[in-house]
Coordinates of C-alpha atoms in Angstrom, one line a residue:
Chain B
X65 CA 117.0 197.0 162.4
X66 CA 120.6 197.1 163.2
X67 CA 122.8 195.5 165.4
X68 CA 124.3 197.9 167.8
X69 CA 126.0 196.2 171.3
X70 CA 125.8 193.0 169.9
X71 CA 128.0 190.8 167.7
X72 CA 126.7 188.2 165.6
X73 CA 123.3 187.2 164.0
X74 CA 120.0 187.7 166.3
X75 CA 117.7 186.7 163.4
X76 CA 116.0 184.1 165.3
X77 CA 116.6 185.3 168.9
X78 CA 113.7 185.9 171.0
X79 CA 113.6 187.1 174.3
X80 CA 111.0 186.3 176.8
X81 CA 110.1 188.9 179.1
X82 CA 110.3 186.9 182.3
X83 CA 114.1 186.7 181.5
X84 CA 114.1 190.0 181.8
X85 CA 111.2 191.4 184.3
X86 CA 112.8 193.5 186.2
X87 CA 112.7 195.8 182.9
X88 CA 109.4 197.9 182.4
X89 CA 107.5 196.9 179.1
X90 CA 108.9 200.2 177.1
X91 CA 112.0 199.4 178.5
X92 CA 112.0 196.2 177.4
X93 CA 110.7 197.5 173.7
X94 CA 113.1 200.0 173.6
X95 CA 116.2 198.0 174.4
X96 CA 115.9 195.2 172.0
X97 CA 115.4 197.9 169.3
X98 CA 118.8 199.5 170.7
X99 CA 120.1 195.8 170.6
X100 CA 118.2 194.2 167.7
X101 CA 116.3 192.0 169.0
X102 CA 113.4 191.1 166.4
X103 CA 111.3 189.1 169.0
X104 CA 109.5 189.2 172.5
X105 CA 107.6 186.5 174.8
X106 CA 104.7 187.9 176.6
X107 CA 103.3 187.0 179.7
X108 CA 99.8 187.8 181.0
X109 CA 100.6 189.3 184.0
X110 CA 102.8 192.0 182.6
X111 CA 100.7 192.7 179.2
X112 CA 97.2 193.5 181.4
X113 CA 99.5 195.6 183.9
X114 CA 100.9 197.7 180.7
X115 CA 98.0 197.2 179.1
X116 CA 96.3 195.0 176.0
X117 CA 95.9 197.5 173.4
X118 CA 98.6 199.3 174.5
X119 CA 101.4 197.1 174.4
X120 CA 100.0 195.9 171.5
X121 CA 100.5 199.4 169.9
X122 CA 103.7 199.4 171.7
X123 CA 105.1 196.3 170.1
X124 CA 103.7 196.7 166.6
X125 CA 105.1 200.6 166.6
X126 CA 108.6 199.4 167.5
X127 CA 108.5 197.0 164.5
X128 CA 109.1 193.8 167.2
X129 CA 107.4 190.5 166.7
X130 CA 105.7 188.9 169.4
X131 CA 106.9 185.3 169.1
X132 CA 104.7 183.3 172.2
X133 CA 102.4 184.4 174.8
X134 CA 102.7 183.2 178.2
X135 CA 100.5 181.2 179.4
X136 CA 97.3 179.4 179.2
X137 CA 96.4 176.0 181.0
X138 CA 96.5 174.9 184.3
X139 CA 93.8 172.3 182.9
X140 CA 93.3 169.4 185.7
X141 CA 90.8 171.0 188.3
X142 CA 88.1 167.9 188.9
X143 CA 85.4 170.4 190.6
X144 CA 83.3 171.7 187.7
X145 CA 83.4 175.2 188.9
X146 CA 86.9 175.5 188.5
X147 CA 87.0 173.9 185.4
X148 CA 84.4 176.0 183.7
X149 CA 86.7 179.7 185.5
X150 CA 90.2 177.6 183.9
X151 CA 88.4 177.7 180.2
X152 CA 86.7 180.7 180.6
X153 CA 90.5 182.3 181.3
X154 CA 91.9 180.4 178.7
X155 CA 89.7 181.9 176.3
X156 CA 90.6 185.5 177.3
X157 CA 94.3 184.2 177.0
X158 CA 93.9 183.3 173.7
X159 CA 91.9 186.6 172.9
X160 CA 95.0 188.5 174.3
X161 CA 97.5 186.2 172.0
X162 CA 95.2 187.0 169.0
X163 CA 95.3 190.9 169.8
X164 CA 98.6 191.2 170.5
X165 CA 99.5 189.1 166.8
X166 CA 101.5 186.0 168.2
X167 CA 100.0 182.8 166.9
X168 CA 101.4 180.9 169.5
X169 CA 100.0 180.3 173.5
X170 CA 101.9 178.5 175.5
X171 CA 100.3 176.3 178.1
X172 CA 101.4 174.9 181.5
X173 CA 98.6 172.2 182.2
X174 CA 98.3 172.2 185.6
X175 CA 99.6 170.0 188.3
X176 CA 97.6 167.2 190.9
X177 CA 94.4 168.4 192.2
X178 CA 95.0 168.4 196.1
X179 CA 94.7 165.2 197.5
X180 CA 94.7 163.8 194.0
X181 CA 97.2 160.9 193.1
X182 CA 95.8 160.4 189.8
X183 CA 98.4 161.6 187.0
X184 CA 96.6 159.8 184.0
X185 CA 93.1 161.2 185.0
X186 CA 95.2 164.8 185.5
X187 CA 96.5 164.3 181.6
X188 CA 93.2 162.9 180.8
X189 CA 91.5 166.1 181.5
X190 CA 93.8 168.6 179.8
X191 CA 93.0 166.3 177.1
X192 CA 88.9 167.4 177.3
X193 CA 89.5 170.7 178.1
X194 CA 91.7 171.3 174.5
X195 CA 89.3 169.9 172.8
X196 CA 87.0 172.8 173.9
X197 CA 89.9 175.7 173.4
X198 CA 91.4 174.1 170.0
X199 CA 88.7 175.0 167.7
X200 CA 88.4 178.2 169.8
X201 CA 91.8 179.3 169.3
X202 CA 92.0 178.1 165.7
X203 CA 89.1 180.3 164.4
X204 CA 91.6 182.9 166.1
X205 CA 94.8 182.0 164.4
X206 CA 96.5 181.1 167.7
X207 CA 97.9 177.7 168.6
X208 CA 98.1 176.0 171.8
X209 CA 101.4 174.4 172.8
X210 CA 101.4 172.2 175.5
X211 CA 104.9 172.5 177.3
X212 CA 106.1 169.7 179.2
X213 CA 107.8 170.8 182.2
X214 CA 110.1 169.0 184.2
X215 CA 109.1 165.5 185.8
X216 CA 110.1 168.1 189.4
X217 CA 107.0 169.4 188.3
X218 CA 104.4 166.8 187.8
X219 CA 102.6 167.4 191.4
X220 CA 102.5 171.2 192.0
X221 CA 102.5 172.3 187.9
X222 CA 102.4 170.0 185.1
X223 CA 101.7 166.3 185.0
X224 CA 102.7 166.2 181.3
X225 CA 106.5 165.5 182.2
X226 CA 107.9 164.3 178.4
X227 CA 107.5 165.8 175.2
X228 CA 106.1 161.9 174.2
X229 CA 103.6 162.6 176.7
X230 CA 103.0 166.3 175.0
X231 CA 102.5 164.6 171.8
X232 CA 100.3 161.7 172.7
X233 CA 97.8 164.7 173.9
X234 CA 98.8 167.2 170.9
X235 CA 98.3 164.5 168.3
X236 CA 94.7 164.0 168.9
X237 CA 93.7 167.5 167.7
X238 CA 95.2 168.7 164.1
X239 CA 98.5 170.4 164.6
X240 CA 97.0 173.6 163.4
X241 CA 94.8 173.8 166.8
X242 CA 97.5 171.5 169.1
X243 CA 101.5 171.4 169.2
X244 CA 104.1 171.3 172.1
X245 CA 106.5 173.6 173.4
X246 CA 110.4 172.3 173.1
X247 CA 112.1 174.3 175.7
X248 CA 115.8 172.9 176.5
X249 CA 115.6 173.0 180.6
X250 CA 112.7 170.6 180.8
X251 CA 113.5 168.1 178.4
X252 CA 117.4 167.8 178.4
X253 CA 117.8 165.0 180.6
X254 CA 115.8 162.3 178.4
X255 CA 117.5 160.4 175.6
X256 CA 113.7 159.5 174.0
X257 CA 113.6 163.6 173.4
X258 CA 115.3 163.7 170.5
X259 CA 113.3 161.0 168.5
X260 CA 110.1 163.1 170.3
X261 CA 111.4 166.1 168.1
X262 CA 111.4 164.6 165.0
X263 CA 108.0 162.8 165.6
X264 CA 106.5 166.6 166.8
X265 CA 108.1 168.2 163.5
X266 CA 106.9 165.4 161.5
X267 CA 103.3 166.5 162.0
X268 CA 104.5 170.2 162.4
X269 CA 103.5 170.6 166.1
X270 CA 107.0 172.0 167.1
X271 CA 105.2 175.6 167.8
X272 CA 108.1 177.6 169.7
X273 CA 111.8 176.5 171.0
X274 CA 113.2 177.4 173.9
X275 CA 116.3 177.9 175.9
X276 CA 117.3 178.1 179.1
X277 CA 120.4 175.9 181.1
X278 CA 120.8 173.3 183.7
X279 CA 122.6 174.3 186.8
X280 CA 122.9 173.0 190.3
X281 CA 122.3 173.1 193.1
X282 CA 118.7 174.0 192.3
X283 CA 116.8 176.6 194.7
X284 CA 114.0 175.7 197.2
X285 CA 111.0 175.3 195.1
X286 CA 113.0 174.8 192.6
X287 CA 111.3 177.4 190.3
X288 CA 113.8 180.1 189.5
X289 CA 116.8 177.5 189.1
X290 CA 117.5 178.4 185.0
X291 CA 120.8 179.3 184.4
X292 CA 122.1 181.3 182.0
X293 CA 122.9 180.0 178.6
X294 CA 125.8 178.6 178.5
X295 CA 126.3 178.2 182.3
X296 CA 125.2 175.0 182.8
X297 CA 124.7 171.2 181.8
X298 CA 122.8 171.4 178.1
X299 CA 124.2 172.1 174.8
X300 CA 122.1 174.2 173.2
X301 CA 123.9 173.7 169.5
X302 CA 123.2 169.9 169.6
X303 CA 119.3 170.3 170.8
X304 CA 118.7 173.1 168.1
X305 CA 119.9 170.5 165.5
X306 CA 117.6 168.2 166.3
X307 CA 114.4 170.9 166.0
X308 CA 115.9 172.0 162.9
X309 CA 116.7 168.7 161.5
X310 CA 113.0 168.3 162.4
X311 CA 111.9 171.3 159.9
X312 CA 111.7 174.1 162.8
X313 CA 113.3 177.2 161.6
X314 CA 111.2 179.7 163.8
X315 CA 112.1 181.9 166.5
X316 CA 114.6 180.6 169.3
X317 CA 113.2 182.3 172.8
X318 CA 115.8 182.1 175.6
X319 CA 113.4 182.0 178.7
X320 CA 115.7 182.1 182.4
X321 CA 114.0 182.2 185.6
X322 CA 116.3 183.4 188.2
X323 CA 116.7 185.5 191.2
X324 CA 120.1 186.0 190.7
X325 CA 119.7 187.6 187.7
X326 CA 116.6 189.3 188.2
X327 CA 118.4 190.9 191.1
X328 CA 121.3 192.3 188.2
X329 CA 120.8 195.4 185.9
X330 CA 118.4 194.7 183.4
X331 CA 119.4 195.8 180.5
X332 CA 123.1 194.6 181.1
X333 CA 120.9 191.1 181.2
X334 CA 119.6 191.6 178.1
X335 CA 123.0 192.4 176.5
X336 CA 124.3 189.3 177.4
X337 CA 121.9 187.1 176.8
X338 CA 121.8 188.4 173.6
X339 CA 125.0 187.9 173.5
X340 CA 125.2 184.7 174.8
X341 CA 122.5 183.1 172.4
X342 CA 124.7 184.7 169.6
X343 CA 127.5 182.4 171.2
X344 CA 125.9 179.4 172.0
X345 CA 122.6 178.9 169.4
X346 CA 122.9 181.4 166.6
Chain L
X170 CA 109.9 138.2 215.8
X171 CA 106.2 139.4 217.1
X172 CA 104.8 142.6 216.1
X173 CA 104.2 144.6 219.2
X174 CA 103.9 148.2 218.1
X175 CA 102.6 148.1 215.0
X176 CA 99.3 146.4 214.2
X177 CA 99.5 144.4 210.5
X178 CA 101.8 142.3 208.9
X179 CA 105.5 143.2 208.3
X180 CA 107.0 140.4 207.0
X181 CA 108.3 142.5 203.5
X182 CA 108.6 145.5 204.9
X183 CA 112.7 146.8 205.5
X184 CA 113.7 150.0 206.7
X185 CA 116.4 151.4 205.0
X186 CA 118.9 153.2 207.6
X187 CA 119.0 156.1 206.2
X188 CA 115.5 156.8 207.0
X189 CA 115.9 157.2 210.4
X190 CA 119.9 157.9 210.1
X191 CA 119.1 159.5 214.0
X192 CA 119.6 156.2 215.3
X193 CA 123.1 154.4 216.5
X194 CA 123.6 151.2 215.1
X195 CA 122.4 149.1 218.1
X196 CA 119.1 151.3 218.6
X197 CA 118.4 150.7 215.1
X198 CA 118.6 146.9 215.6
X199 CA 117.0 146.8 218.6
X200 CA 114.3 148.7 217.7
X201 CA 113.5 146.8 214.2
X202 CA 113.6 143.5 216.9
X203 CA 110.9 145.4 219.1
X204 CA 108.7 146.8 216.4
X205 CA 108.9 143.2 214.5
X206 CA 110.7 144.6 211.3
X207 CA 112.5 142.0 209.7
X208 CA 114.8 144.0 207.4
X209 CA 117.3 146.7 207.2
X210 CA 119.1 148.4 204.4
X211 CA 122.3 149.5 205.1
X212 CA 124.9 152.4 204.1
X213 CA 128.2 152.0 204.0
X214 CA 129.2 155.1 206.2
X215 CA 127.0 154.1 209.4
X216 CA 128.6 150.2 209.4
X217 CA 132.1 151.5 208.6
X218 CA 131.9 153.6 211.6
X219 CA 130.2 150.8 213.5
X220 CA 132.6 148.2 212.4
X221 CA 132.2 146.1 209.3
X222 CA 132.1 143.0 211.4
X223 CA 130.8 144.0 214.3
X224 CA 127.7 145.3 212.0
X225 CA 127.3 142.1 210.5
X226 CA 127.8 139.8 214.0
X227 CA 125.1 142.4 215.4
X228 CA 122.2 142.2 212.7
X229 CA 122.9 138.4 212.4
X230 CA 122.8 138.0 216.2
X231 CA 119.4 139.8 216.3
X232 CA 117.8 137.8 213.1
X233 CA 117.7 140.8 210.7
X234 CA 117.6 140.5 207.1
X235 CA 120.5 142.9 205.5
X236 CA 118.6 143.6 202.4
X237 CA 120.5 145.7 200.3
X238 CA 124.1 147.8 201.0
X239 CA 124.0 151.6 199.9
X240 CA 125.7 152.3 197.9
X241 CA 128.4 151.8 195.3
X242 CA 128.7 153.6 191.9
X243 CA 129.9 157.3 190.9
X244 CA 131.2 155.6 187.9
X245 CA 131.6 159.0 185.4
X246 CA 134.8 160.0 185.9
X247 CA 137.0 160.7 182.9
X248 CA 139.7 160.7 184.9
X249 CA 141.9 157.7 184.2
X250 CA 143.0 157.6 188.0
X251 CA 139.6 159.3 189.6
X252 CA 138.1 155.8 187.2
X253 CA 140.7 153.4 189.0
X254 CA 139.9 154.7 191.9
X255 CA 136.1 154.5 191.5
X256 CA 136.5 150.4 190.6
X257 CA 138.3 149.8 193.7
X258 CA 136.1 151.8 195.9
X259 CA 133.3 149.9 194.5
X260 CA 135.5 146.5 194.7
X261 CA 135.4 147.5 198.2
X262 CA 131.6 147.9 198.6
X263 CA 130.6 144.5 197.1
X264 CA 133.4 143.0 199.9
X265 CA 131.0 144.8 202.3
X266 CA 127.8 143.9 200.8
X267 CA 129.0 140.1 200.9
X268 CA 130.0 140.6 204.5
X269 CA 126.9 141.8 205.7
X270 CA 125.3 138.7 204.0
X271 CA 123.0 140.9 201.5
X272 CA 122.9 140.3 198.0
X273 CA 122.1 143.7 196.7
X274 CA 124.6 146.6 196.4
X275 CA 122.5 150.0 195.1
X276 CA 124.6 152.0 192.0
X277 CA 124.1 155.4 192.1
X278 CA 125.7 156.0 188.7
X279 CA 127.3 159.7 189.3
X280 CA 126.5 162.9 187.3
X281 CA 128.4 164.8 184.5
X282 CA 131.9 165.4 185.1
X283 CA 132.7 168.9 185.9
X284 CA 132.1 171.1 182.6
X285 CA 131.0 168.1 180.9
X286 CA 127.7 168.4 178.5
X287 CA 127.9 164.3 177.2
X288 CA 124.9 162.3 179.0
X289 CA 125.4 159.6 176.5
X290 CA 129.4 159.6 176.9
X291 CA 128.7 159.3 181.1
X292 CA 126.1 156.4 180.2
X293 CA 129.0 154.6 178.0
X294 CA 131.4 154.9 181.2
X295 CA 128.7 153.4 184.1
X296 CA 128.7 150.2 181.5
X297 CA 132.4 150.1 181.1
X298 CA 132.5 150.1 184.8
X299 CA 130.0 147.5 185.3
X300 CA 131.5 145.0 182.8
X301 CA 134.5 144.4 185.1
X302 CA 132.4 144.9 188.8
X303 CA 129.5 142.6 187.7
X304 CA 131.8 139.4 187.4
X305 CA 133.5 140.5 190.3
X306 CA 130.1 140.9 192.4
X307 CA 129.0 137.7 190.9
X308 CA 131.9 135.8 192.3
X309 CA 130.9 137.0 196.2
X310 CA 127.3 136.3 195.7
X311 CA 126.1 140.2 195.3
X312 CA 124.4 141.8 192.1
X313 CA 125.0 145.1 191.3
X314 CA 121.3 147.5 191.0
X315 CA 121.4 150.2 189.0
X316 CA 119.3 153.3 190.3
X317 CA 117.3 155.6 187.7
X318 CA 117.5 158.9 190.0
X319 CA 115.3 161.5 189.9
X320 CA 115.7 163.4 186.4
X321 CA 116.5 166.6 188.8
X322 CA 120.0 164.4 190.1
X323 CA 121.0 164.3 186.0
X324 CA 123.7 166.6 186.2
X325 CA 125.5 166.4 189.6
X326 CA 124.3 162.8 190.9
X327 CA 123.0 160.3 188.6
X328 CA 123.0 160.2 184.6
X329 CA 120.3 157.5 184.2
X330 CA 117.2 159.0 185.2
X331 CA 114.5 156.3 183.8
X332 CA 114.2 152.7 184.2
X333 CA 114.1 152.7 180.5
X334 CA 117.9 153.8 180.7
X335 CA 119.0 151.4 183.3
X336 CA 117.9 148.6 181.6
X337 CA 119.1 149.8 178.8
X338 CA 122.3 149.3 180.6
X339 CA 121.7 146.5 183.0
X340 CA 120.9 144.4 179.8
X341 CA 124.0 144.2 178.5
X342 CA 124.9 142.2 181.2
X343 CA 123.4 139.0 182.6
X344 CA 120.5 139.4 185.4
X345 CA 122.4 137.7 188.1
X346 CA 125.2 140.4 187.9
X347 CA 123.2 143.5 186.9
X348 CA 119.9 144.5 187.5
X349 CA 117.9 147.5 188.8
X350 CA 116.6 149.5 191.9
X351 CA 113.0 150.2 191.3
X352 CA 112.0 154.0 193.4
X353 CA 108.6 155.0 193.7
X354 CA 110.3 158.9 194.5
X355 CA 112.3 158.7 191.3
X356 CA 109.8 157.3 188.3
X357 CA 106.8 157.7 189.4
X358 CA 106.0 160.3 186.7
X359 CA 106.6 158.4 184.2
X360 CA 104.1 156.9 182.3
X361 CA 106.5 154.4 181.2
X362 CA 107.6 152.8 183.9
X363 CA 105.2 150.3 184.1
X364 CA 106.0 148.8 180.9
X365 CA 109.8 149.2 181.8
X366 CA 109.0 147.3 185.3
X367 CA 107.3 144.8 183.6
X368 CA 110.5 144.7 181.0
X369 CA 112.8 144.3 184.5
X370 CA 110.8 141.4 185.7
X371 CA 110.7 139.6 182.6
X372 CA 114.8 139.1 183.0
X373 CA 114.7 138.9 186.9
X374 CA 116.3 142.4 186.8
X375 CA 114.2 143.8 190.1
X376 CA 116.9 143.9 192.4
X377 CA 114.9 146.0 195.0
X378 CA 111.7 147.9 195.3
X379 CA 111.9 151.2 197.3
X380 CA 109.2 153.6 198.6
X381 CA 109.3 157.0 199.3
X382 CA 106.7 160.0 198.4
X383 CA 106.8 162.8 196.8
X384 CA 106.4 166.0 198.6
X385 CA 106.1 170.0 197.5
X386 CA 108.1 172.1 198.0
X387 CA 111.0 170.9 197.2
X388 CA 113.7 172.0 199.5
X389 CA 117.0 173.8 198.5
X390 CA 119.4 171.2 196.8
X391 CA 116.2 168.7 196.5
X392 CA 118.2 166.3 197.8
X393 CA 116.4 165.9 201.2
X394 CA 112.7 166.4 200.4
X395 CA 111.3 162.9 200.4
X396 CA 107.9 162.2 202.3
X397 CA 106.7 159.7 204.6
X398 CA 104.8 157.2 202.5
X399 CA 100.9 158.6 202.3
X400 CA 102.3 161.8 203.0
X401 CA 102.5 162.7 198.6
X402 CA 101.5 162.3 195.1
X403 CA 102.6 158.4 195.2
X404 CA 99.7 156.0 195.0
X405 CA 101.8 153.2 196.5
X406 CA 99.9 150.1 196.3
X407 CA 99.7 150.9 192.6
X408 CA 102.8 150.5 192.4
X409 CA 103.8 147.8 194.0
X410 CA 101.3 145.9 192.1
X411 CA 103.2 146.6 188.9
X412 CA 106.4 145.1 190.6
X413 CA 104.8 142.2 192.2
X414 CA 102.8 141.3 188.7
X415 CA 106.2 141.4 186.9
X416 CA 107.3 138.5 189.5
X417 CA 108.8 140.4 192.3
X418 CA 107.7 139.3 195.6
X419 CA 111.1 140.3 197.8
X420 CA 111.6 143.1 200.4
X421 CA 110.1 146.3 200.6
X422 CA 112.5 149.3 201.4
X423 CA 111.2 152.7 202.8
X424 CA 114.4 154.8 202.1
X425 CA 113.6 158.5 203.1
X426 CA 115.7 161.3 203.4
X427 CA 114.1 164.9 204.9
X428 CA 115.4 166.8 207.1
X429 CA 112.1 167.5 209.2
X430 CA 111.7 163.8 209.9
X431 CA 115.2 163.4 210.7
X432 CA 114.9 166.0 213.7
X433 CA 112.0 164.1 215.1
X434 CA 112.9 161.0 217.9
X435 CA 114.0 158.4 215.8
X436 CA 112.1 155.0 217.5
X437 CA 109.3 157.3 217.0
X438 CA 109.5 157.8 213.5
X439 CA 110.9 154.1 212.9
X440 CA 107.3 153.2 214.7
X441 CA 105.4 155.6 212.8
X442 CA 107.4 154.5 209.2
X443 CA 106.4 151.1 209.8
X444 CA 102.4 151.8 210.1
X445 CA 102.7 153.6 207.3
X446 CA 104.0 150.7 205.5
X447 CA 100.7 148.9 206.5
X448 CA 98.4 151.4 205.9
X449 CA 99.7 152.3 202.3
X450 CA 101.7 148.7 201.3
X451 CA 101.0 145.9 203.6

């Protein structure tokens, strides 16, 4: 695979799709052959609208490596019904991961229950329901990493704010079934994060690192906020020293959600984040 | 002071001014005296377009409690003269906060400097600031409180972001100079903050204990998008039991900002804030 628009070593660059969605999934293939680009994060959504076995095929044909799949979770329901629906769909989720050949899934566990004030009885139940999907996704050869998202997050999306918090649920299930996702924007604010890392590689639970910046002022809803890299508030060098001085040397995913630029060209987008990682994290 | 609005017992409860920032100075006062609240928290904008004195000869008058001044801080200026000019504005707060008779002045610490990356280097500068204000506050009967905001307010607001931090800080000075302003809005995702409250009480480091909940969606800039106390996630009588068991048995701020309850009648939502306080932290 060559390196045609884009100086600089992309060995380790992945790029996850939502960064990128306004491009179709064979434009999206195609382009980081044109730019290479060795690796892709999937999400659901897109993958069953292209297709299972087909992007699959897709993926595998273009020689591309699928690096994470996005995402399982959303874990803290209390009514059994909607507990039993949330692990039946993480099942399929980890079905999908397994067909399309990542071994990672990413999960987003889930936010307050409405009405609900309890956050330890939330984290508590992601807890049970991994030790249902572990073993499940293990005899698969995918792993679950739980991400910690953003303490602006704990109510509406995930009450597991802190990689610390990640671990202390990770660590109860063998690392081969249970990790944590280390993505930059959620994490980059809290000065226990870097020990976190080194305690996550210790016991080889760092499953996928990713990247996305800090910039202000943040939209309503806050959701599609991630700025560029290199844009904003995190340096990306000193945060993929610490997952590499804790034994990571896997894929690097740069993972942006943003209107503004998912309103811009897409494949310009790609170029320059490509670029950009080259420049800040390669 | 009777209590004729608002059935229940309101002897810790203090509205912070900003709360209901729709009233003038005197309503304010004379509502607190109607409704039977005993306390205000004050900002420094409202009482220096009031007059300084006049502020303090009207609260005293009326038999209110000031119990903390808002705010001093923005201490993370590299800028040698934007730094000189940051100790004297804050020189100028504690003056205030001893002329209004409270003994509290609330740090919000200030964010990164433009294009900086350095959280720890910011963190460094908030304690060189504080080792020549806290003597100085000392000396006029106020201690300084340093706020953990929000980890969303880490880059353009505040730099500490957990109790854990502040102390972390405020320790390196003695309690009766430095301590901390414990938020229900800011830390109440994190499962450490009980053990860092109980850490604060241990050195007489509670300075104040604020309520506010938290609400979804956030609105554009997050900075307004607190919620009336029951309104959120924020189980308060939780905790305020973790303050009071780690010794703290002073005021009670509700300190909301939202710009839906600020376009409401403003004796209205004072009355309404202060059952509120009954219902969820009497």
């Amino acid at each position: 695979m060559s390196t045609t628009n884009t100086a600089g070593d992309l060995s380790r660059f992945s790029i996850n799709q939502m960064t990128v969605k306004q491009l179709s999934m064979p434009e999206l293939v195609a382009q980081c052959v044109e730019l290479g680009i060795p690796g892709v994060g999937l999400w659901r959504e897109p993958v069953a609208a292209y297709g299972l076995d087909a992007t699959a095929k897709l993926i595998r044909d273009a020689g591309l490596t699928v690096t994470t799949l996005c995402r399982g979770g959303f874990f803290t329901a209390i009514d059994p019904a909607e507990r039993s629906a949330a692990l039946e769909d993480n099942r399929r989720a980890i079905d999908e991961a397994a067909t399309l050949g990542t071994d990672t899934l990413v999960l987003v566990s889930g936010g307050l229950p409405a009405g609900s004030k309890d956050l330890h009885g939330a984290r508590e139940r992601i807890a049970d329901a991994l030790s249902e999907l572990g073993p499940y996704a293990f005899e698969r050869g995918v792993r679950l990493a739980i991400e910690p998202l953003h303490p602006m997050f704990a109510s509406d999306r995930c009450v597991v704010s802190t990689l610390a918090q990640a671990l202390d649920i990770a660590e109860r299930f063998p690392a081969e079934q249970v990790g944590v996702t280390v993505d930059t924007y959620h994490i980059w604010w809290d000065d226990t994060a870097p020990a976190q890392i080194a305690r996550a590689g210790a016991s080889s639970r760092i499953h996928t690192f990713q990247l996305a910046d800090w910039i202000t002022p943040l939209p309503a809803g806050v959701l599609n906020g991630r700025g560029q890299i290199g844009d904003g508030a995190i340096d990306m060098r000193e945060w993929k020293g610490y997952v590499e001085a804790a034994g990571y040397t896997g894929p690097i995913e740069v993972e942006l959600f943003n209107d503004d630029l998912w309103a811009r060209d897409g494949r310009e987008l790609l170029s320059e984040t490509a670029e950009r990682f080259v420049e800040h994290a390669a």
